[in-house]
Amino acid sequence: MNTRHAATGPAYRRLGVAERRDQLIATAQSLFAERPPEAVSLDDVAREAGVSRPLVYRYFPGGKQQLYEAALSIAAAELESCFAEPHEGPLSGRLSNALDRYLAFVDAHGEGFTALLKGGSVVGTSRTHAIVDEVRRSAVAQIMAHLGADTSHTRLHMAVRTWITAVEAASLIWLDEGKEPSLDELRDWLMDQCVTVLAVTGGRDRATAELLRTAMAVEPVGGRVDELAARIAPLFAAVR
Amino acid sequence: MNTRHAATGPAYRRLGVAERRDQLIATAQSLFAERPPEAVSLDDVAREAGVSRPLVYRYFPGGKQQLYEAALSIAAAELESCFAEPHEGPLSGRLSNALDRYLAFVDAHGEGFTALLKGGSVVGTSRTHAIVDEVRRSAVAQIMAHLGADTSHTRLHMAVRTWITAVEAASLIWLDEGKEPSLDELRDWLMDQCVTVLAVTGGRDRATAELLRTAMAVEPVGGRVDELAARIAPLFAAVR
């Protein structure tokens, strides 16, 4: 480790301002992914980046809080982009792609994601909460757009918001359980939940039912939705 | 209002220690139910209870934080008791009863419930978070017991934890949306979600499927679960 830090010393001068800033943020992100924010110090970031503590302060005069918020903003932008998916093809495929990206983010950011969502962290402020809320709002808006709906579809809007929270909760539990089950299993299970929460909402709300019928009509026979219906029907058939 | 406070002045001496403490907590709870904790002062509590500020401090030397935690502990015990339901009859009936009590609590505690779960409140501390976590754990454990399962049923445990979070999220959204739809509609929709999240988990996990088949066998024909299956089947049938 020491050898490595000594070797990276000369790099001190070689990076431009923007590159150095990006490097410090990337270093901070990787540390925040491994341990809770309160267990990461500016010294850790400086050591890991192979630079001096004063240099880190030159870039982030607000210290750890500022570095944390910068790392969070970049992570938030990345998380928001997970839901950007072309508006073509069956809905289940689009949502499944978005979910894959979201879960890959959770996998990569680990502890940082947990600290972020739990909000109980010492570096959690109304500013960091606002960043997280904005990501959540954006994810919901993007899913609503895929469904061809807007916030006037109040029941559907409530359903999508509830499902997004379920995804967050499941992600936290998944991290807490040592990343069990596999990402693919987790994705499939969350997709099943998405389809059924939409179905039960459509079962009680005409506007949602109409949007769903349109969406269902382009789902492939034998595809994800069809398989799900076949898989759960026998359980319901067990009603005496 | 002034007349009323003047009139309650004499009550100052009439209440015993335990009664006075209960009265102050009940007063605080009703204020926390109306507005966020940061907008409730000890003066408000004293005025509303018709007592002096020093008297409130005599009972709660730790000031608002202590009063808040006392009110929270009592609310938490009440919330935990929502899930205490006899282990007899169809599962859907038991969970629906528990959910009715939970939602009545949400309805009664309004702002206080929101502040509690959002955790972003200025009076939110690791101690208050621990109280909330304990309620959540207890609710999950009680539902698992109704299902005849324990934490070794890892997939089912994850499903129940995820559903509890969905119930919390839906409750917060419901408060935020001016308590729309009706409590009955909200309960029915959340029960539908409960049944389907169990079904999709059973669809991919044999241990859950076995427990579910046992539970389904005592659900009445034409009852909640049967109706749900009939309601969502046509939507799935729309797959081309």
Tab-separated table of C-alpha atoms in Angstrom:
chain	number	residue	atom	x	y	z
A	1	MET	CA	0.000	0.000	0.000
A	2	ASN	CA	2.739	2.427	0.993
A	3	THR	CA	4.691	1.662	-2.111
A	4	ARG	CA	1.626	2.337	-4.170
A	5	HIS	CA	0.918	5.653	-2.463
A	6	ALA	CA	4.518	6.707	-2.865
A	7	ALA	CA	4.272	5.764	-6.523
A	8	THR	CA	1.091	7.771	-7.053
A	9	GLY	CA	2.657	10.841	-5.476
A	10	PRO	CA	3.952	12.248	-8.768
A	11	ALA	CA	0.443	11.993	-10.245
A	12	TYR	CA	-0.296	14.901	-7.914
A	13	ARG	CA	0.665	17.400	-10.579
A	14	ARG	CA	-0.306	15.465	-13.633
A	15	LEU	CA	-4.117	15.672	-13.403
A	16	GLY	CA	-6.073	18.729	-14.534
A	17	VAL	CA	-8.550	20.401	-12.203
A	18	ALA	CA	-11.645	18.648	-13.556
A	19	GLU	CA	-9.880	15.280	-13.691
A	20	ARG	CA	-8.620	15.640	-10.140
A	21	ARG	CA	-12.085	16.558	-8.917
A	22	ASP	CA	-13.578	13.540	-10.704
A	23	GLN	CA	-10.869	11.308	-9.264
A	24	LEU	CA	-11.558	12.480	-5.698
A	25	ILE	CA	-15.303	11.973	-6.131
A	26	ALA	CA	-14.797	8.510	-7.637
A	27	THR	CA	-12.489	7.609	-4.739
A	28	ALA	CA	-15.044	8.880	-2.226
A	29	GLN	CA	-17.810	6.919	-3.957
A	30	SER	CA	-15.855	3.682	-3.775
A	31	LEU	CA	-15.197	4.244	-0.051
A	32	PHE	CA	-18.846	5.181	0.634
A	33	ALA	CA	-19.840	1.979	-1.195
A	34	GLU	CA	-17.799	-0.101	1.261
A	35	ARG	CA	-18.662	1.478	4.575
A	36	PRO	CA	-21.188	3.889	6.078
A	37	PRO	CA	-20.363	7.581	5.470
A	38	GLU	CA	-19.598	8.181	9.145
A	39	ALA	CA	-16.796	5.602	8.897
A	40	VAL	CA	-15.119	7.381	5.973
A	41	SER	CA	-12.777	10.277	6.781
A	42	LEU	CA	-11.224	12.865	4.493
A	43	ASP	CA	-7.856	11.309	5.391
A	44	ASP	CA	-9.128	7.990	4.000
A	45	VAL	CA	-10.098	9.689	0.757
A	46	ALA	CA	-6.749	11.499	0.509
A	47	ARG	CA	-4.795	8.298	1.235
A	48	GLU	CA	-6.814	6.218	-1.212
A	49	ALA	CA	-6.452	8.883	-3.926
A	50	GLY	CA	-2.751	9.207	-3.211
A	51	VAL	CA	-2.942	12.919	-2.480
A	52	SER	CA	-2.524	15.150	0.562
A	53	ARG	CA	-5.364	16.138	2.851
A	54	PRO	CA	-4.902	19.879	2.073
A	55	LEU	CA	-5.305	19.108	-1.612
A	56	VAL	CA	-8.674	17.456	-0.926
A	57	TYR	CA	-9.679	20.573	1.028
A	58	ARG	CA	-8.614	22.786	-1.840
A	59	TYR	CA	-11.167	21.008	-4.052
A	60	PHE	CA	-13.779	20.592	-1.333
A	61	PRO	CA	-13.465	23.464	1.171
A	62	GLY	CA	-16.669	22.199	2.844
A	63	GLY	CA	-14.820	19.016	3.768
A	64	LYS	CA	-16.437	15.619	3.956
A	65	GLN	CA	-20.010	16.934	3.792
A	66	GLN	CA	-19.305	18.697	0.503
A	67	LEU	CA	-17.483	15.694	-0.922
A	68	TYR	CA	-20.360	13.456	0.162
A	69	GLU	CA	-22.936	15.685	-1.499
A	70	ALA	CA	-20.881	15.859	-4.697
A	71	ALA	CA	-20.583	12.060	-4.738
A	72	LEU	CA	-24.292	11.758	-4.014
A	73	SER	CA	-25.309	14.144	-6.800
A	74	ILE	CA	-23.314	12.180	-9.340
A	75	ALA	CA	-24.720	8.880	-8.030
A	76	ALA	CA	-28.220	10.362	-8.181
A	77	ALA	CA	-27.769	11.362	-11.823
A	78	GLU	CA	-26.548	7.842	-12.568
A	79	LEU	CA	-29.527	6.329	-10.722
A	80	GLU	CA	-31.954	8.588	-12.587
A	81	SER	CA	-30.495	7.523	-15.908
A	82	CYS	CA	-31.311	3.871	-15.070
A	83	PHE	CA	-34.930	4.529	-15.943
A	84	ALA	CA	-34.204	6.148	-19.312
A	85	GLU	CA	-35.336	3.429	-21.694
A	86	PRO	CA	-36.641	3.728	-25.274
A	87	HIS	CA	-40.435	3.859	-25.488
A	88	GLU	CA	-40.759	0.809	-27.703
A	89	GLY	CA	-41.536	-2.867	-27.289
A	90	PRO	CA	-43.474	-4.616	-24.506
A	91	LEU	CA	-43.637	-2.713	-21.234
A	92	SER	CA	-42.354	-5.638	-19.182
A	93	GLY	CA	-39.137	-5.678	-21.225
A	94	ARG	CA	-38.574	-1.965	-20.731
A	95	LEU	CA	-39.170	-2.088	-16.987
A	96	SER	CA	-37.035	-5.169	-16.657
A	97	ASN	CA	-34.131	-3.390	-18.404
A	98	ALA	CA	-34.538	-0.369	-16.124
A	99	LEU	CA	-34.658	-2.612	-13.077
A	100	ASP	CA	-31.502	-4.428	-14.180
A	101	ARG	CA	-29.645	-1.130	-14.293
A	102	TYR	CA	-31.092	-0.008	-10.971
A	103	LEU	CA	-30.088	-3.241	-9.245
A	104	ALA	CA	-26.609	-3.120	-10.783
A	105	PHE	CA	-26.307	0.341	-9.228
A	106	VAL	CA	-27.415	-1.029	-5.843
A	107	ASP	CA	-24.883	-3.838	-6.187
A	108	ALA	CA	-22.060	-1.423	-7.021
A	109	HIS	CA	-22.879	1.223	-4.411
A	110	GLY	CA	-23.755	-1.103	-1.517
A	111	GLU	CA	-23.190	0.713	1.768
A	112	GLY	CA	-23.517	4.107	0.126
A	113	PHE	CA	-26.943	3.181	-1.211
A	114	THR	CA	-28.020	1.937	2.201
A	115	ALA	CA	-26.832	5.073	4.002
A	116	LEU	CA	-28.513	7.187	1.384
A	117	LEU	CA	-31.935	5.580	1.637
A	118	LYS	CA	-31.935	5.023	5.359
A	119	GLY	CA	-31.265	8.722	5.762
A	120	GLY	CA	-30.173	8.093	9.339
A	121	SER	CA	-26.597	8.802	8.432
A	122	VAL	CA	-24.760	11.655	10.118
A	123	VAL	CA	-24.197	13.218	6.728
A	124	GLY	CA	-27.883	13.045	5.808
A	125	THR	CA	-29.358	16.547	5.608
A	126	SER	CA	-32.460	18.082	4.100
A	127	ARG	CA	-30.278	18.727	1.031
A	128	THR	CA	-29.284	15.075	0.622
A	129	HIS	CA	-32.883	13.990	1.297
A	130	ALA	CA	-34.050	16.344	-1.445
A	131	ILE	CA	-31.601	14.733	-3.879
A	132	VAL	CA	-32.954	11.260	-3.044
A	133	ASP	CA	-36.577	12.434	-3.297
A	134	GLU	CA	-35.834	13.907	-6.698
A	135	VAL	CA	-34.445	10.581	-7.977
A	136	ARG	CA	-37.549	8.794	-6.688
A	137	ARG	CA	-39.857	11.357	-8.319
A	138	SER	CA	-37.988	11.059	-11.581
A	139	ALA	CA	-38.156	7.238	-11.538
A	140	VAL	CA	-41.902	7.368	-10.916
A	141	ALA	CA	-42.417	9.961	-13.684
A	142	GLN	CA	-40.440	7.871	-16.169
A	143	ILE	CA	-42.427	4.714	-15.366
A	144	MET	CA	-45.698	6.658	-15.627
A	145	ALA	CA	-44.584	7.897	-19.059
A	146	HIS	CA	-43.881	4.308	-20.160
A	147	LEU	CA	-47.421	3.446	-19.047
A	148	GLY	CA	-48.776	6.368	-21.086
A	149	ALA	CA	-50.117	7.881	-17.861
A	150	ASP	CA	-49.684	11.079	-15.877
A	151	THR	CA	-50.368	12.188	-12.300
A	152	SER	CA	-54.083	12.612	-13.130
A	153	HIS	CA	-54.180	8.797	-12.990
A	154	THR	CA	-54.155	9.046	-9.201
A	155	ARG	CA	-54.585	5.345	-8.383
A	156	LEU	CA	-51.942	4.271	-10.858
A	157	HIS	CA	-49.617	7.008	-9.620
A	158	MET	CA	-50.052	5.711	-6.064
A	159	ALA	CA	-49.359	2.171	-7.277
A	160	VAL	CA	-46.140	3.123	-9.061
A	161	ARG	CA	-44.923	5.139	-6.079
A	162	THR	CA	-45.666	2.220	-3.784
A	163	TRP	CA	-43.858	-0.215	-6.073
A	164	ILE	CA	-40.772	2.036	-6.250
A	165	THR	CA	-40.658	2.031	-2.439
A	166	ALA	CA	-40.986	-1.760	-2.472
A	167	VAL	CA	-38.019	-1.918	-4.859
A	168	GLU	CA	-35.978	0.295	-2.544
A	169	ALA	CA	-36.942	-1.764	0.508
A	170	ALA	CA	-36.162	-5.034	-1.246
A	171	SER	CA	-32.793	-3.621	-2.345
A	172	LEU	CA	-31.902	-2.691	1.238
A	173	ILE	CA	-32.976	-6.122	2.502
A	174	TRP	CA	-30.997	-7.758	-0.307
A	175	LEU	CA	-27.827	-5.884	0.718
A	176	ASP	CA	-28.526	-6.700	4.352
A	177	GLU	CA	-28.914	-10.396	3.522
A	178	GLY	CA	-25.474	-10.595	1.930
A	179	LYS	CA	-26.817	-10.080	-1.614
A	180	GLU	CA	-29.085	-13.138	-1.601
A	181	PRO	CA	-30.872	-14.203	-3.840
A	182	SER	CA	-29.055	-13.603	-7.164
A	183	LEU	CA	-29.654	-10.296	-8.960
A	184	ASP	CA	-31.604	-12.127	-11.674
A	185	GLU	CA	-33.908	-13.760	-9.138
A	186	LEU	CA	-34.414	-10.464	-7.343
A	187	ARG	CA	-35.193	-8.713	-10.634
A	188	ASP	CA	-37.706	-11.387	-11.667
A	189	TRP	CA	-39.437	-11.300	-8.282
A	190	LEU	CA	-39.674	-7.485	-8.351
A	191	MET	CA	-40.976	-7.588	-11.923
A	192	ASP	CA	-43.650	-10.080	-10.800
A	193	GLN	CA	-44.605	-7.614	-8.079
A	194	CYS	CA	-44.726	-4.778	-10.582
A	195	VAL	CA	-47.074	-6.684	-12.895
A	196	THR	CA	-49.362	-7.774	-10.058
A	197	VAL	CA	-49.494	-4.378	-8.341
A	198	LEU	CA	-50.543	-2.921	-11.695
A	199	ALA	CA	-53.076	-5.729	-12.150
A	200	VAL	CA	-54.653	-5.324	-8.706
A	201	THR	CA	-54.821	-1.563	-9.271
A	202	GLY	CA	-56.450	-2.159	-12.659
A	203	GLY	CA	-58.810	-4.586	-10.940
A	204	ARG	CA	-60.254	-1.695	-8.948
A	205	ASP	CA	-59.675	1.328	-11.205
A	206	ARG	CA	-61.068	1.616	-14.719
A	207	ALA	CA	-58.487	4.121	-16.041
A	208	THR	CA	-55.651	1.831	-14.960
A	209	ALA	CA	-57.414	-1.208	-16.432
A	210	GLU	CA	-57.651	0.514	-19.829
A	211	LEU	CA	-53.960	1.415	-19.888
A	212	LEU	CA	-53.088	-2.106	-18.786
A	213	ARG	CA	-55.159	-3.784	-21.471
A	214	THR	CA	-53.287	-1.759	-24.077
A	215	ALA	CA	-49.960	-2.715	-22.523
A	216	MET	CA	-50.910	-6.387	-22.102
A	217	ALA	CA	-51.932	-6.662	-25.748
A	218	VAL	CA	-48.319	-6.255	-26.865
A	219	GLU	CA	-46.825	-8.619	-24.275
A	220	PRO	CA	-45.676	-11.787	-26.068
A	221	VAL	CA	-47.543	-15.069	-25.538
A	222	GLY	CA	-45.337	-17.216	-23.315
A	223	GLY	CA	-43.462	-14.090	-22.191
A	224	ARG	CA	-42.866	-12.808	-18.673
A	225	VAL	CA	-46.447	-11.710	-17.977
A	226	ASP	CA	-48.013	-14.815	-19.467
A	227	GLU	CA	-45.678	-17.063	-17.467
A	228	LEU	CA	-46.458	-15.176	-14.290
A	229	ALA	CA	-50.203	-15.658	-14.793
A	230	ALA	CA	-49.664	-19.393	-15.351
A	231	ARG	CA	-47.384	-19.646	-12.297
A	232	ILE	CA	-49.734	-18.031	-9.779
A	233	ALA	CA	-53.078	-19.383	-11.071
A	234	PRO	CA	-52.674	-22.791	-9.339
A	235	LEU	CA	-52.131	-21.102	-5.982
A	236	PHE	CA	-55.380	-19.169	-6.302
A	237	ALA	CA	-57.094	-22.373	-7.450
A	238	ALA	CA	-56.328	-23.860	-4.015
A	239	VAL	CA	-59.143	-21.756	-2.495
A	240	ARG	CA	-61.564	-24.381	-1.193
B	1	MET	CA	-59.955	29.408	23.934
B	2	ASN	CA	-58.725	31.712	26.674
B	3	THR	CA	-61.854	31.074	28.698
B	4	ARG	CA	-61.256	27.372	28.364
B	5	HIS	CA	-57.647	27.610	29.468
B	6	ALA	CA	-58.571	29.780	32.410
B	7	ALA	CA	-61.241	27.254	33.321
B	8	THR	CA	-58.791	24.354	33.207
B	9	GLY	CA	-56.383	26.216	35.473
B	10	PRO	CA	-57.764	24.686	38.679
B	11	ALA	CA	-57.292	21.178	37.199
B	12	TYR	CA	-53.577	21.918	37.748
B	13	ARG	CA	-53.774	20.462	41.219
B	14	ARG	CA	-56.482	17.929	40.722
B	15	LEU	CA	-54.646	15.344	38.613
B	16	GLY	CA	-52.336	12.734	40.148
B	17	VAL	CA	-48.769	12.331	38.861
B	18	ALA	CA	-49.515	9.429	36.505
B	19	GLU	CA	-52.697	11.068	35.206
B	20	ARG	CA	-50.935	14.363	34.605
B	21	ARG	CA	-48.139	12.599	32.760
B	22	ASP	CA	-50.695	10.751	30.620
B	23	GLN	CA	-52.570	13.966	29.948
B	24	LEU	CA	-49.408	15.770	28.799
B	25	ILE	CA	-48.473	12.888	26.522
B	26	ALA	CA	-51.989	12.699	25.076
B	27	THR	CA	-51.918	16.456	24.460
B	28	ALA	CA	-48.524	16.192	22.783
B	29	GLN	CA	-49.755	13.311	20.621
B	30	SER	CA	-52.738	15.263	19.409
B	31	LEU	CA	-50.490	18.219	18.510
B	32	PHE	CA	-47.914	15.975	16.801
B	33	ALA	CA	-50.816	14.452	14.838
B	34	GLU	CA	-51.733	17.887	13.452
B	35	ARG	CA	-48.375	19.347	12.574
B	36	PRO	CA	-44.756	18.265	12.157
B	37	PRO	CA	-42.829	17.915	15.445
B	38	GLU	CA	-40.610	20.904	14.672
B	39	ALA	CA	-43.751	23.077	14.570
B	40	VAL	CA	-44.864	22.005	18.051
B	41	SER	CA	-43.325	23.834	21.022
B	42	LEU	CA	-43.450	22.997	24.723
B	43	ASP	CA	-45.434	26.214	25.126
B	44	ASP	CA	-48.041	24.819	22.743
B	45	VAL	CA	-48.309	21.656	24.816
B	46	ALA	CA	-48.555	23.613	28.066
B	47	ARG	CA	-51.205	25.960	26.634
B	48	GLU	CA	-53.241	23.129	25.141
B	49	ALA	CA	-53.077	21.141	28.398
B	50	GLY	CA	-53.973	24.237	30.407
B	51	VAL	CA	-50.837	24.085	32.536
B	52	SER	CA	-47.704	26.163	32.959
B	53	ARG	CA	-44.508	25.574	31.005
B	54	PRO	CA	-42.501	24.853	34.223
B	55	LEU	CA	-44.997	22.135	35.091
B	56	VAL	CA	-44.355	20.423	31.731
B	57	TYR	CA	-40.622	20.641	32.452
B	58	ARG	CA	-41.140	19.087	35.881
B	59	TYR	CA	-42.601	16.010	34.168
B	60	PHE	CA	-40.255	16.087	31.192
B	61	PRO	CA	-36.931	17.630	32.257
B	62	GLY	CA	-35.512	16.677	28.837
B	63	GLY	CA	-38.027	19.070	27.277
B	64	LYS	CA	-39.650	18.520	23.909
B	65	GLN	CA	-37.326	15.704	22.888
B	66	GLN	CA	-38.257	13.668	25.971
B	67	LEU	CA	-41.952	14.389	25.547
B	68	TYR	CA	-41.717	13.429	21.882
B	69	GLU	CA	-40.014	10.140	22.708
B	70	ALA	CA	-42.583	9.360	25.407
B	71	ALA	CA	-45.428	10.077	22.969
B	72	LEU	CA	-43.655	7.990	20.329
B	73	SER	CA	-43.151	5.007	22.648
B	74	ILE	CA	-46.822	4.937	23.520
B	75	ALA	CA	-47.825	5.315	19.868
B	76	ALA	CA	-45.387	2.523	18.981
B	77	ALA	CA	-46.953	0.170	21.533
B	78	GLU	CA	-50.376	1.011	20.107
B	79	LEU	CA	-49.134	0.400	16.563
B	80	GLU	CA	-47.593	-2.936	17.556
B	81	SER	CA	-50.849	-4.062	19.115
B	82	CYS	CA	-52.609	-3.529	15.749
B	83	PHE	CA	-51.112	-6.795	14.530
B	84	ALA	CA	-52.201	-8.842	17.537
B	85	GLU	CA	-55.012	-10.918	16.060
B	86	PRO	CA	-56.301	-14.371	17.083
B	87	HIS	CA	-54.728	-17.214	15.110
B	88	GLU	CA	-58.007	-18.546	13.775
B	89	GLY	CA	-60.046	-18.298	10.608
B	90	PRO	CA	-58.862	-17.482	7.074
B	91	LEU	CA	-55.588	-15.596	6.872
B	92	SER	CA	-57.037	-12.858	4.669
B	93	GLY	CA	-59.579	-12.015	7.382
B	94	ARG	CA	-56.902	-11.775	10.063
B	95	LEU	CA	-54.610	-9.581	7.986
B	96	SER	CA	-57.500	-7.408	6.910
B	97	ASN	CA	-58.442	-6.822	10.573
B	98	ALA	CA	-54.849	-5.953	11.434
B	99	LEU	CA	-54.644	-3.615	8.473
B	100	ASP	CA	-57.880	-1.897	9.497
B	101	ARG	CA	-56.407	-1.117	12.900
B	102	TYR	CA	-53.105	0.011	11.387
B	103	LEU	CA	-54.829	2.375	8.949
B	104	ALA	CA	-57.081	3.750	11.708
B	105	PHE	CA	-53.864	4.551	13.595
B	106	VAL	CA	-52.440	6.301	10.516
B	107	ASP	CA	-55.689	8.246	10.161
B	108	ALA	CA	-55.633	9.333	13.823
B	109	HIS	CA	-51.934	10.206	14.030
B	110	GLY	CA	-51.579	11.898	10.646
B	111	GLU	CA	-48.652	14.311	10.736
B	112	GLY	CA	-47.050	12.478	13.645
B	113	PHE	CA	-47.032	9.253	11.639
B	114	THR	CA	-45.504	11.033	8.665
B	115	ALA	CA	-42.760	12.672	10.718
B	116	LEU	CA	-42.054	9.373	12.377
B	117	LEU	CA	-41.620	7.346	9.218
B	118	LYS	CA	-39.896	10.006	7.185
B	119	GLY	CA	-37.319	10.227	9.954
B	120	GLY	CA	-36.163	13.532	8.541
B	121	SER	CA	-37.672	15.358	11.466
B	122	VAL	CA	-35.453	17.425	13.726
B	123	VAL	CA	-36.518	15.263	16.645
B	124	GLY	CA	-35.636	12.051	14.815
B	125	THR	CA	-32.664	10.387	16.517
B	126	SER	CA	-31.142	6.925	16.504
B	127	ARG	CA	-33.374	6.242	19.539
B	128	THR	CA	-36.593	7.171	17.750
B	129	HIS	CA	-35.450	5.262	14.648
B	130	ALA	CA	-34.883	2.202	16.844
B	131	ILE	CA	-38.435	2.477	18.173
B	132	VAL	CA	-39.841	2.589	14.638
B	133	ASP	CA	-37.633	-0.304	13.512
B	134	GLU	CA	-38.856	-2.340	16.454
B	135	VAL	CA	-42.518	-1.779	15.498
B	136	ARG	CA	-41.734	-2.832	11.940
B	137	ARG	CA	-39.885	-5.947	13.108
B	138	SER	CA	-42.749	-6.845	15.401
B	139	ALA	CA	-45.355	-6.412	12.651
B	140	VAL	CA	-43.322	-8.637	10.324
B	141	ALA	CA	-42.857	-11.282	13.047
B	142	GLN	CA	-46.582	-11.317	13.804
B	143	ILE	CA	-47.515	-11.722	10.142
B	144	MET	CA	-44.921	-14.475	9.737
B	145	ALA	CA	-46.481	-16.253	12.736
B	146	HIS	CA	-49.924	-16.013	11.126
B	147	LEU	CA	-48.416	-17.613	8.025
B	148	GLY	CA	-46.947	-20.387	10.166
B	149	ALA	CA	-43.474	-19.330	9.047
B	150	ASP	CA	-40.264	-18.088	10.639
B	151	THR	CA	-37.163	-16.244	9.451
B	152	SER	CA	-35.758	-19.494	7.996
B	153	HIS	CA	-38.337	-18.924	5.228
B	154	THR	CA	-36.010	-16.324	3.752
B	155	ARG	CA	-37.963	-15.531	0.581
B	156	LEU	CA	-41.255	-15.230	2.423
B	157	HIS	CA	-39.591	-13.102	5.099
B	158	MET	CA	-38.295	-10.763	2.413
B	159	ALA	CA	-41.791	-10.628	0.878
B	160	VAL	CA	-43.474	-9.729	4.161
B	161	ARG	CA	-40.862	-7.080	4.943
B	162	THR	CA	-41.300	-5.613	1.475
B	163	TRP	CA	-45.090	-5.566	1.823
B	164	ILE	CA	-44.898	-3.829	5.226
B	165	THR	CA	-42.784	-1.121	3.599
B	166	ALA	CA	-45.331	-0.841	0.800
B	167	VAL	CA	-48.067	-0.381	3.436
B	168	GLU	CA	-46.030	2.370	5.107
B	169	ALA	CA	-45.344	4.083	1.798
B	170	ALA	CA	-48.980	3.873	0.745
B	171	SER	CA	-50.028	5.295	4.132
B	172	LEU	CA	-47.688	8.268	3.702
B	173	ILE	CA	-48.942	8.872	0.157
B	174	TRP	CA	-52.534	8.561	1.375
B	175	LEU	CA	-51.957	11.249	4.026
B	176	ASP	CA	-50.165	13.387	1.468
B	177	GLU	CA	-53.087	13.059	-0.958
B	178	GLY	CA	-55.572	14.405	1.587
B	179	LYS	CA	-56.662	10.919	2.713
B	180	GLU	CA	-57.860	9.779	-0.696
B	181	PRO	CA	-59.168	7.101	-1.466
B	182	SER	CA	-61.384	5.981	1.443
B	183	LEU	CA	-59.822	3.860	4.182
B	184	ASP	CA	-61.839	0.852	2.984
B	185	GLU	CA	-60.583	1.214	-0.569
B	186	LEU	CA	-57.018	1.647	0.646
B	187	ARG	CA	-57.335	-1.438	2.850
B	188	ASP	CA	-58.750	-3.546	0.023
B	189	TRP	CA	-56.026	-2.450	-2.397
B	190	LEU	CA	-53.285	-3.181	0.160
B	191	MET	CA	-54.844	-6.571	0.916
B	192	ASP	CA	-54.850	-7.342	-2.827
B	193	GLN	CA	-51.165	-6.468	-2.868
B	194	CYS	CA	-50.543	-8.683	0.131
B	195	VAL	CA	-52.206	-11.674	-1.506
B	196	THR	CA	-50.400	-11.173	-4.812
B	197	VAL	CA	-46.964	-10.544	-3.291
B	198	LEU	CA	-47.398	-13.823	-1.394
B	199	ALA	CA	-48.584	-15.526	-4.591
B	200	VAL	CA	-45.664	-14.305	-6.720
B	201	THR	CA	-43.253	-15.349	-3.962
B	202	GLY	CA	-44.934	-18.760	-3.809
B	203	GLY	CA	-44.674	-18.903	-7.594
B	204	ARG	CA	-40.881	-18.944	-7.300
B	205	ASP	CA	-40.288	-20.521	-3.876
B	206	ARG	CA	-41.501	-23.989	-2.913
B	207	ALA	CA	-41.565	-23.433	0.878
B	208	THR	CA	-43.759	-20.354	0.422
B	209	ALA	CA	-46.012	-22.199	-2.042
B	210	GLU	CA	-46.622	-24.964	0.519
B	211	LEU	CA	-47.579	-22.515	3.259
B	212	LEU	CA	-49.794	-20.654	0.831
B	213	ARG	CA	-51.640	-23.740	-0.351
B	214	THR	CA	-52.477	-24.521	3.279
B	215	ALA	CA	-53.661	-20.947	3.823
B	216	MET	CA	-55.612	-20.820	0.555
B	217	ALA	CA	-57.466	-24.040	1.395
B	218	VAL	CA	-59.338	-22.308	4.209
B	219	GLU	CA	-60.144	-19.132	2.273
B	220	PRO	CA	-63.885	-19.117	1.511
B	221	VAL	CA	-65.135	-19.599	-2.041
B	222	GLY	CA	-66.329	-16.205	-3.240
B	223	GLY	CA	-64.265	-14.539	-0.502
B	224	ARG	CA	-61.588	-11.862	-0.817
B	225	VAL	CA	-58.925	-14.064	-2.409
B	226	ASP	CA	-61.312	-15.760	-4.800
B	227	GLU	CA	-62.733	-12.419	-5.898
B	228	LEU	CA	-59.256	-11.019	-6.438
B	229	ALA	CA	-58.321	-13.948	-8.681
B	230	ALA	CA	-61.508	-13.421	-10.719
B	231	ARG	CA	-60.877	-9.676	-10.946
B	232	ILE	CA	-57.326	-9.797	-12.268
B	233	ALA	CA	-57.608	-12.862	-14.534
B	234	PRO	CA	-59.201	-10.910	-17.446
B	235	LEU	CA	-56.309	-8.420	-17.423
B	236	PHE	CA	-53.768	-11.205	-17.800
B	237	ALA	CA	-55.951	-12.765	-20.492
B	238	ALA	CA	-55.372	-9.638	-22.601
B	239	VAL	CA	-51.842	-10.854	-23.417
B	240	ARG	CA	-51.947	-11.333	-27.187
